[in-house]
C-alpha cells in the first residue's frame, strides 16, 4: 500500500508540474528550442519554477517508491500522471471532462490494474551481466538519440512528439538506474553510492531529459507531447527492469495476455486523454 500511495502521489505531482511547465514554455522564444538557454529563460518565469518544484517533488516520491517496490510495479502507476495533468488543464481551460475524458481515465485505471494483477511484478531475480546491461542501455540511448535526430527534420508539432518520446525513453532508463542507486545505498551506504557511476548518470539523464521535455512543451500543445512521454517512460522502465534489474513477471499464457492488454489499455488511455480538448493547445506552428 505504501508503494501504491507513493507512486500515485508522484504521478499527481508530475502531472501538475508538466502542465505548469508547458504553460510557461509555450511563451519562450522558438529560437531557444533544444538550446540550453531555454532553461535559463524559463527559470525567470514563476509558473515554470512552480512546475519544476512539483516535478522535483514527484521525482523524489517516485525514487522512494522505486526503492521500496519493483520498477515493473511503480512505472504503470506513474503513467496516471496524465489524469492529474488533465484535471489541472481542465481547470485552466474550463473544459469539462466529457465522455472521451472519462474513457481515457477508465482505460488507464483498468490497464494499470490488469497489468499489476496479471504480472504480479516482483524482484529477487539475478541482475544481468555487463554485456546484457550495456546492450539494453545502448539500445535505449541509441533510440533516444535517433528520435532527437529525426525530430530536427520535422515540423514543430511532429518534433514535439518525437522529443517527448526520446525524453520518455531516457526517463524510463533513469528510473531503472535510480533503483540501482537506492539498492547500492541500502547495501553499501553513502560511500558506495558516491563511488559508483549510477547517481551521476541519473543526474545527467535528468538534465538532458528536462531540456528535451521543455523543448517539446515549447514546440507544440501539451497534447502533442505529454501522451508520448507518459506512454514511453513506463514501457522503457519495465523493459529495463526485466532486462537487467532482475524483475520478474508471471509468464503464463493467460498472464502475458492480460499484461499486454493492460499495457495497450494504458497507452490507449494516454492517447485518448492527450487528444481531449481540455489539454492546452494553440495553432499549428511551422519552423
PDB file of C-alpha atoms in Angstrom, residues 34-275:
ATOM      1  CA  UNK A  34      16.847  22.426 -27.943  1.00  0.00           C
ATOM      2  CA  UNK A  35      19.290  25.066 -26.673  1.00  0.00           C
ATOM      3  CA  UNK A  36      20.401  25.298 -23.050  1.00  0.00           C
ATOM      4  CA  UNK A  37      19.389  28.967 -22.948  1.00  0.00           C
ATOM      5  CA  UNK A  38      15.784  27.732 -22.988  1.00  0.00           C
ATOM      6  CA  UNK A  39      16.198  26.560 -19.401  1.00  0.00           C
ATOM      7  CA  UNK A  40      17.721  29.918 -18.436  1.00  0.00           C
ATOM      8  CA  UNK A  41      14.800  31.815 -19.985  1.00  0.00           C
ATOM      9  CA  UNK A  42      12.259  29.546 -18.331  1.00  0.00           C
ATOM     10  CA  UNK A  43      13.944  29.948 -14.954  1.00  0.00           C
ATOM     11  CA  UNK A  44      12.747  33.579 -14.981  1.00  0.00           C
ATOM     12  CA  UNK A  45       9.079  32.502 -15.111  1.00  0.00           C
ATOM     13  CA  UNK A  46       7.375  31.898 -11.724  1.00  0.00           C
ATOM     14  CA  UNK A  47       4.855  29.368 -13.083  1.00  0.00           C
ATOM     15  CA  UNK A  48       7.683  27.299 -14.602  1.00  0.00           C
ATOM     16  CA  UNK A  49       9.575  27.306 -11.301  1.00  0.00           C
ATOM     17  CA  UNK A  50       6.409  26.170  -9.531  1.00  0.00           C
ATOM     18  CA  UNK A  51       6.043  23.422 -12.114  1.00  0.00           C
ATOM     19  CA  UNK A  52       9.654  22.351 -11.526  1.00  0.00           C
ATOM     20  CA  UNK A  53       9.006  22.274  -7.777  1.00  0.00           C
ATOM     21  CA  UNK A  54       6.055  19.931  -8.347  1.00  0.00           C
ATOM     22  CA  UNK A  55       8.146  17.780 -10.697  1.00  0.00           C
ATOM     23  CA  UNK A  56      11.063  17.524  -8.255  1.00  0.00           C
ATOM     24  CA  UNK A  57       8.642  16.505  -5.524  1.00  0.00           C
ATOM     25  CA  UNK A  58       7.230  13.877  -7.867  1.00  0.00           C
ATOM     26  CA  UNK A  59      10.715  12.595  -8.689  1.00  0.00           C
ATOM     27  CA  UNK A  60      11.569  12.299  -5.002  1.00  0.00           C
ATOM     28  CA  UNK A  61       8.348  10.397  -4.294  1.00  0.00           C
ATOM     29  CA  UNK A  62       8.934   8.122  -7.278  1.00  0.00           C
ATOM     30  CA  UNK A  63      12.518   7.455  -6.129  1.00  0.00           C
ATOM     31  CA  UNK A  64      11.225   6.429  -2.707  1.00  0.00           C
ATOM     32  CA  UNK A  65       8.575   4.242  -4.354  1.00  0.00           C
ATOM     33  CA  UNK A  66      11.239   2.639  -6.568  1.00  0.00           C
ATOM     34  CA  UNK A  67      13.382   1.947  -3.501  1.00  0.00           C
ATOM     35  CA  UNK A  68      10.517   0.023  -1.890  1.00  0.00           C
ATOM     36  CA  UNK A  69       8.872  -1.619  -4.904  1.00  0.00           C
ATOM     37  CA  UNK A  70       9.732  -3.093  -8.265  1.00  0.00           C
ATOM     38  CA  UNK A  71      10.073  -0.857 -11.312  1.00  0.00           C
ATOM     39  CA  UNK A  72       7.512  -3.007 -13.132  1.00  0.00           C
ATOM     40  CA  UNK A  73       5.006  -2.171 -10.378  1.00  0.00           C
ATOM     41  CA  UNK A  74       5.772   1.534  -9.961  1.00  0.00           C
ATOM     42  CA  UNK A  75       6.032   2.529 -13.633  1.00  0.00           C
ATOM     43  CA  UNK A  76       2.406   1.754 -14.620  1.00  0.00           C
ATOM     44  CA  UNK A  77       1.206   3.761 -11.614  1.00  0.00           C
ATOM     45  CA  UNK A  78       3.362   6.723 -12.654  1.00  0.00           C
ATOM     46  CA  UNK A  79       1.568   6.687 -16.011  1.00  0.00           C
ATOM     47  CA  UNK A  80      -1.515   8.031 -14.233  1.00  0.00           C
ATOM     48  CA  UNK A  81       0.190  11.453 -14.139  1.00  0.00           C
ATOM     49  CA  UNK A  82      -1.745  12.324 -17.295  1.00  0.00           C
ATOM     50  CA  UNK A  83      -5.004  12.064 -15.346  1.00  0.00           C
ATOM     51  CA  UNK A  84      -3.814  14.693 -12.866  1.00  0.00           C
ATOM     52  CA  UNK A  85      -2.458  16.829 -15.718  1.00  0.00           C
ATOM     53  CA  UNK A  86      -5.881  16.641 -17.310  1.00  0.00           C
ATOM     54  CA  UNK A  87      -7.618  17.815 -14.156  1.00  0.00           C
ATOM     55  CA  UNK A  88      -5.404  20.906 -13.889  1.00  0.00           C
ATOM     56  CA  UNK A  89      -5.673  21.582 -17.621  1.00  0.00           C
ATOM     57  CA  UNK A  90      -9.461  21.316 -17.291  1.00  0.00           C
ATOM     58  CA  UNK A  91      -9.361  23.959 -14.557  1.00  0.00           C
ATOM     59  CA  UNK A  92      -7.149  26.218 -16.686  1.00  0.00           C
ATOM     60  CA  UNK A  93      -9.274  25.874 -19.826  1.00  0.00           C
ATOM     61  CA  UNK A  94     -12.721  25.460 -18.256  1.00  0.00           C
ATOM     62  CA  UNK A  95     -13.400  22.377 -20.425  1.00  0.00           C
ATOM     63  CA  UNK A  96     -15.462  19.564 -18.910  1.00  0.00           C
ATOM     64  CA  UNK A  97     -14.082  16.042 -18.774  1.00  0.00           C
ATOM     65  CA  UNK A  98     -16.823  14.645 -21.018  1.00  0.00           C
ATOM     66  CA  UNK A  99     -17.226  11.139 -22.437  1.00  0.00           C
ATOM     67  CA  UNK A 100     -13.803  10.886 -24.083  1.00  0.00           C
ATOM     68  CA  UNK A 101     -12.092  12.161 -20.935  1.00  0.00           C
ATOM     69  CA  UNK A 102     -13.788   9.564 -18.754  1.00  0.00           C
ATOM     70  CA  UNK A 103     -12.985   6.846 -21.298  1.00  0.00           C
ATOM     71  CA  UNK A 104      -9.313   7.789 -21.075  1.00  0.00           C
ATOM     72  CA  UNK A 105      -9.365   7.771 -17.276  1.00  0.00           C
ATOM     73  CA  UNK A 106     -11.075   4.366 -17.163  1.00  0.00           C
ATOM     74  CA  UNK A 107      -8.685   2.876 -19.737  1.00  0.00           C
ATOM     75  CA  UNK A 108      -5.651   3.943 -17.734  1.00  0.00           C
ATOM     76  CA  UNK A 109      -7.115   2.729 -14.430  1.00  0.00           C
ATOM     77  CA  UNK A 110      -8.176  -0.636 -15.836  1.00  0.00           C
ATOM     78  CA  UNK A 111      -4.912  -1.026 -17.747  1.00  0.00           C
ATOM     79  CA  UNK A 112      -2.781  -0.440 -14.665  1.00  0.00           C
ATOM     80  CA  UNK A 113      -4.947  -2.788 -12.608  1.00  0.00           C
ATOM     81  CA  UNK A 114      -4.853  -5.541 -15.236  1.00  0.00           C
ATOM     82  CA  UNK A 115      -1.075  -5.338 -15.666  1.00  0.00           C
ATOM     83  CA  UNK A 116      -0.315  -5.437 -11.943  1.00  0.00           C
ATOM     84  CA  UNK A 117      -2.855  -8.163 -11.189  1.00  0.00           C
ATOM     85  CA  UNK A 118      -1.737 -10.377 -14.078  1.00  0.00           C
ATOM     86  CA  UNK A 119       2.005  -9.782 -13.926  1.00  0.00           C
ATOM     87  CA  UNK A 120       2.424  -9.727 -10.141  1.00  0.00           C
ATOM     88  CA  UNK A 121       5.800  -7.975 -10.590  1.00  0.00           C
ATOM     89  CA  UNK A 122       8.418  -8.918  -8.053  1.00  0.00           C
ATOM     90  CA  UNK A 123      12.147  -8.508  -7.618  1.00  0.00           C
ATOM     91  CA  UNK A 124      14.654 -11.016  -6.367  1.00  0.00           C
ATOM     92  CA  UNK A 125      15.859 -12.260  -9.729  1.00  0.00           C
ATOM     93  CA  UNK A 126      19.535 -12.172 -10.681  1.00  0.00           C
ATOM     94  CA  UNK A 127      20.760  -8.929 -12.214  1.00  0.00           C
ATOM     95  CA  UNK A 128      22.064  -9.176 -15.754  1.00  0.00           C
ATOM     96  CA  UNK A 129      25.767  -9.339 -16.576  1.00  0.00           C
ATOM     97  CA  UNK A 130      27.679  -6.377 -18.059  1.00  0.00           C
ATOM     98  CA  UNK A 131      27.073  -7.415 -21.686  1.00  0.00           C
ATOM     99  CA  UNK A 132      23.290  -7.590 -21.341  1.00  0.00           C
ATOM    100  CA  UNK A 133      23.204  -4.476 -19.158  1.00  0.00           C
ATOM    101  CA  UNK A 134      25.101  -2.305 -21.642  1.00  0.00           C
ATOM    102  CA  UNK A 135      23.178  -3.790 -24.554  1.00  0.00           C
ATOM    103  CA  UNK A 136      19.874  -2.645 -23.023  1.00  0.00           C
ATOM    104  CA  UNK A 137      21.304   0.762 -22.058  1.00  0.00           C
ATOM    105  CA  UNK A 138      22.797   1.201 -25.524  1.00  0.00           C
ATOM    106  CA  UNK A 139      19.532   0.359 -27.253  1.00  0.00           C
ATOM    107  CA  UNK A 140      17.566   2.847 -25.130  1.00  0.00           C
ATOM    108  CA  UNK A 141      20.152   5.633 -25.515  1.00  0.00           C
ATOM    109  CA  UNK A 142      20.521   4.932 -29.239  1.00  0.00           C
ATOM    110  CA  UNK A 143      16.783   5.097 -29.840  1.00  0.00           C
ATOM    111  CA  UNK A 144      16.568   8.377 -27.918  1.00  0.00           C
ATOM    112  CA  UNK A 145      19.395   9.856 -29.988  1.00  0.00           C
ATOM    113  CA  UNK A 146      17.753   8.664 -33.213  1.00  0.00           C
ATOM    114  CA  UNK A 147      14.428  10.244 -32.243  1.00  0.00           C
ATOM    115  CA  UNK A 148      16.089  13.586 -31.481  1.00  0.00           C
ATOM    116  CA  UNK A 149      17.909  13.482 -34.833  1.00  0.00           C
ATOM    117  CA  UNK A 150      14.667  12.750 -36.674  1.00  0.00           C
ATOM    118  CA  UNK A 151      12.810  15.429 -34.721  1.00  0.00           C
ATOM    119  CA  UNK A 152      15.089  18.167 -36.021  1.00  0.00           C
ATOM    120  CA  UNK A 153      13.818  17.447 -39.557  1.00  0.00           C
ATOM    121  CA  UNK A 154      10.132  17.553 -38.651  1.00  0.00           C
ATOM    122  CA  UNK A 155       7.538  20.344 -38.342  1.00  0.00           C
ATOM    123  CA  UNK A 156       7.148  21.622 -34.793  1.00  0.00           C
ATOM    124  CA  UNK A 157       4.062  19.519 -33.970  1.00  0.00           C
ATOM    125  CA  UNK A 158       5.736  16.270 -35.021  1.00  0.00           C
ATOM    126  CA  UNK A 159       9.026  17.370 -33.455  1.00  0.00           C
ATOM    127  CA  UNK A 160       7.322  17.793 -30.082  1.00  0.00           C
ATOM    128  CA  UNK A 161       6.049  14.208 -30.153  1.00  0.00           C
ATOM    129  CA  UNK A 162       9.441  12.740 -31.080  1.00  0.00           C
ATOM    130  CA  UNK A 163      11.267  14.811 -28.464  1.00  0.00           C
ATOM    131  CA  UNK A 164       8.779  13.684 -25.824  1.00  0.00           C
ATOM    132  CA  UNK A 165       9.265  10.047 -26.877  1.00  0.00           C
ATOM    133  CA  UNK A 166      13.040  10.471 -26.555  1.00  0.00           C
ATOM    134  CA  UNK A 167      12.627  12.021 -23.107  1.00  0.00           C
ATOM    135  CA  UNK A 168      10.306   9.189 -22.077  1.00  0.00           C
ATOM    136  CA  UNK A 169      12.938   6.621 -23.102  1.00  0.00           C
ATOM    137  CA  UNK A 170      15.584   8.417 -21.052  1.00  0.00           C
ATOM    138  CA  UNK A 171      13.296   8.840 -18.041  1.00  0.00           C
ATOM    139  CA  UNK A 172      12.466   5.126 -18.084  1.00  0.00           C
ATOM    140  CA  UNK A 173      16.195   4.330 -18.069  1.00  0.00           C
ATOM    141  CA  UNK A 174      16.669   6.914 -15.322  1.00  0.00           C
ATOM    142  CA  UNK A 175      14.074   5.160 -13.167  1.00  0.00           C
ATOM    143  CA  UNK A 176      15.902   1.849 -13.514  1.00  0.00           C
ATOM    144  CA  UNK A 177      19.247   3.449 -12.624  1.00  0.00           C
ATOM    145  CA  UNK A 178      17.587   5.199  -9.671  1.00  0.00           C
ATOM    146  CA  UNK A 179      16.523   1.786  -8.417  1.00  0.00           C
ATOM    147  CA  UNK A 180      20.134   0.558  -8.762  1.00  0.00           C
ATOM    148  CA  UNK A 181      21.331   3.610  -6.818  1.00  0.00           C
ATOM    149  CA  UNK A 182      18.917   3.045  -3.940  1.00  0.00           C
ATOM    150  CA  UNK A 183      19.916  -0.624  -3.779  1.00  0.00           C
ATOM    151  CA  UNK A 184      23.579   0.392  -3.502  1.00  0.00           C
ATOM    152  CA  UNK A 185      22.629   2.844  -0.765  1.00  0.00           C
ATOM    153  CA  UNK A 186      20.854   0.104   1.179  1.00  0.00           C
ATOM    154  CA  UNK A 187      23.689  -2.396   0.817  1.00  0.00           C
ATOM    155  CA  UNK A 188      26.808  -0.210   0.996  1.00  0.00           C
ATOM    156  CA  UNK A 189      25.740   3.131   2.407  1.00  0.00           C
ATOM    157  CA  UNK A 190      26.521   6.616   1.133  1.00  0.00           C
ATOM    158  CA  UNK A 191      30.137   5.731   0.374  1.00  0.00           C
ATOM    159  CA  UNK A 192      29.084   3.030  -2.095  1.00  0.00           C
ATOM    160  CA  UNK A 193      26.765   5.481  -3.870  1.00  0.00           C
ATOM    161  CA  UNK A 194      29.362   8.262  -4.085  1.00  0.00           C
ATOM    162  CA  UNK A 195      31.918   5.906  -5.619  1.00  0.00           C
ATOM    163  CA  UNK A 196      29.511   4.472  -8.224  1.00  0.00           C
ATOM    164  CA  UNK A 197      28.648   5.975 -11.595  1.00  0.00           C
ATOM    165  CA  UNK A 198      24.875   5.429 -11.463  1.00  0.00           C
ATOM    166  CA  UNK A 199      23.847   8.509  -9.414  1.00  0.00           C
ATOM    167  CA  UNK A 200      25.832  10.856 -11.640  1.00  0.00           C
ATOM    168  CA  UNK A 201      24.316   9.279 -14.725  1.00  0.00           C
ATOM    169  CA  UNK A 202      20.862   9.733 -13.199  1.00  0.00           C
ATOM    170  CA  UNK A 203      21.560  13.467 -12.838  1.00  0.00           C
ATOM    171  CA  UNK A 204      22.892  13.815 -16.400  1.00  0.00           C
ATOM    172  CA  UNK A 205      19.901  11.934 -17.832  1.00  0.00           C
ATOM    173  CA  UNK A 206      17.590  14.123 -15.769  1.00  0.00           C
ATOM    174  CA  UNK A 207      19.087  17.343 -17.156  1.00  0.00           C
ATOM    175  CA  UNK A 208      19.080  16.115 -20.771  1.00  0.00           C
ATOM    176  CA  UNK A 209      15.535  14.808 -20.370  1.00  0.00           C
ATOM    177  CA  UNK A 210      14.458  18.146 -18.912  1.00  0.00           C
ATOM    178  CA  UNK A 211      15.810  20.003 -21.953  1.00  0.00           C
ATOM    179  CA  UNK A 212      14.024  17.608 -24.311  1.00  0.00           C
ATOM    180  CA  UNK A 213      10.732  17.871 -22.417  1.00  0.00           C
ATOM    181  CA  UNK A 214      10.800  21.670 -22.214  1.00  0.00           C
ATOM    182  CA  UNK A 215      11.639  21.874 -25.923  1.00  0.00           C
ATOM    183  CA  UNK A 216       8.689  19.589 -26.657  1.00  0.00           C
ATOM    184  CA  UNK A 217       6.437  21.725 -24.451  1.00  0.00           C
ATOM    185  CA  UNK A 218       7.649  24.866 -26.239  1.00  0.00           C
ATOM    186  CA  UNK A 219       7.191  23.430 -29.732  1.00  0.00           C
ATOM    187  CA  UNK A 220       3.529  22.389 -29.560  1.00  0.00           C
ATOM    188  CA  UNK A 221       0.449  21.958 -27.343  1.00  0.00           C
ATOM    189  CA  UNK A 222       0.652  19.582 -24.384  1.00  0.00           C
ATOM    190  CA  UNK A 223      -1.479  17.010 -26.179  1.00  0.00           C
ATOM    191  CA  UNK A 224       1.308  16.542 -28.747  1.00  0.00           C
ATOM    192  CA  UNK A 225       3.971  15.744 -26.149  1.00  0.00           C
ATOM    193  CA  UNK A 226       2.662  14.549 -22.783  1.00  0.00           C
ATOM    194  CA  UNK A 227       0.884  11.400 -24.071  1.00  0.00           C
ATOM    195  CA  UNK A 228       4.085  10.270 -25.815  1.00  0.00           C
ATOM    196  CA  UNK A 229       6.159  10.989 -22.718  1.00  0.00           C
ATOM    197  CA  UNK A 230       3.683   9.257 -20.421  1.00  0.00           C
ATOM    198  CA  UNK A 231       3.483   6.142 -22.597  1.00  0.00           C
ATOM    199  CA  UNK A 232       7.227   5.795 -23.316  1.00  0.00           C
ATOM    200  CA  UNK A 233       8.516   6.145 -19.755  1.00  0.00           C
ATOM    201  CA  UNK A 234       6.740   3.193 -18.098  1.00  0.00           C
ATOM    202  CA  UNK A 235       7.278   0.873 -21.062  1.00  0.00           C
ATOM    203  CA  UNK A 236      11.008   1.651 -21.077  1.00  0.00           C
ATOM    204  CA  UNK A 237      11.248   1.381 -17.310  1.00  0.00           C
ATOM    205  CA  UNK A 238       9.604  -2.043 -17.347  1.00  0.00           C
ATOM    206  CA  UNK A 239      11.852  -3.188 -20.210  1.00  0.00           C
ATOM    207  CA  UNK A 240      14.949  -2.082 -18.294  1.00  0.00           C
ATOM    208  CA  UNK A 241      13.747  -3.654 -15.059  1.00  0.00           C
ATOM    209  CA  UNK A 242      13.161  -7.008 -16.699  1.00  0.00           C
ATOM    210  CA  UNK A 243      16.182  -6.598 -18.981  1.00  0.00           C
ATOM    211  CA  UNK A 244      18.885  -6.011 -16.383  1.00  0.00           C
ATOM    212  CA  UNK A 245      17.494  -5.490 -12.864  1.00  0.00           C
ATOM    213  CA  UNK A 246      16.153  -8.981 -12.380  1.00  0.00           C
ATOM    214  CA  UNK A 247      12.492  -8.035 -12.030  1.00  0.00           C
ATOM    215  CA  UNK A 248      10.189 -10.888 -12.927  1.00  0.00           C
ATOM    216  CA  UNK A 249       6.664 -11.056 -14.286  1.00  0.00           C
ATOM    217  CA  UNK A 250       4.384 -14.053 -14.490  1.00  0.00           C
ATOM    218  CA  UNK A 251       4.876 -15.682 -17.876  1.00  0.00           C
ATOM    219  CA  UNK A 252       1.898 -17.993 -18.193  1.00  0.00           C
ATOM    220  CA  UNK A 253      -0.047 -17.511 -21.458  1.00  0.00           C
ATOM    221  CA  UNK A 254      -3.044 -16.014 -19.645  1.00  0.00           C
ATOM    222  CA  UNK A 255      -0.869 -13.696 -17.548  1.00  0.00           C
ATOM    223  CA  UNK A 256       1.072 -12.492 -20.590  1.00  0.00           C
ATOM    224  CA  UNK A 257      -2.158 -11.861 -22.470  1.00  0.00           C
ATOM    225  CA  UNK A 258      -3.575  -9.721 -19.651  1.00  0.00           C
ATOM    226  CA  UNK A 259      -0.270  -7.846 -19.260  1.00  0.00           C
ATOM    227  CA  UNK A 260      -0.254  -6.984 -22.952  1.00  0.00           C
ATOM    228  CA  UNK A 261      -3.906  -5.945 -22.846  1.00  0.00           C
ATOM    229  CA  UNK A 262      -3.244  -3.855 -19.735  1.00  0.00           C
ATOM    230  CA  UNK A 263      -0.310  -2.008 -21.286  1.00  0.00           C
ATOM    231  CA  UNK A 264      -2.249  -1.422 -24.505  1.00  0.00           C
ATOM    232  CA  UNK A 265      -5.138  -0.030 -22.450  1.00  0.00           C
ATOM    233  CA  UNK A 266      -2.758   2.361 -20.655  1.00  0.00           C
ATOM    234  CA  UNK A 267      -1.308   3.558 -23.971  1.00  0.00           C
ATOM    235  CA  UNK A 268      -4.801   3.928 -25.456  1.00  0.00           C
ATOM    236  CA  UNK A 269      -5.968   5.870 -22.406  1.00  0.00           C
ATOM    237  CA  UNK A 270      -2.944   8.148 -22.634  1.00  0.00           C
ATOM    238  CA  UNK A 271      -3.688   8.860 -26.298  1.00  0.00           C
ATOM    239  CA  UNK A 272      -7.401   9.497 -25.646  1.00  0.00           C
ATOM    240  CA  UNK A 273      -6.682  11.903 -22.784  1.00  0.00           C
ATOM    241  CA  UNK A 274      -3.919  13.588 -24.752  1.00  0.00           C
ATOM    242  CA  UNK A 275      -6.365  14.425 -27.544  1.00  0.00           C
TER     243      UNK A 275
END
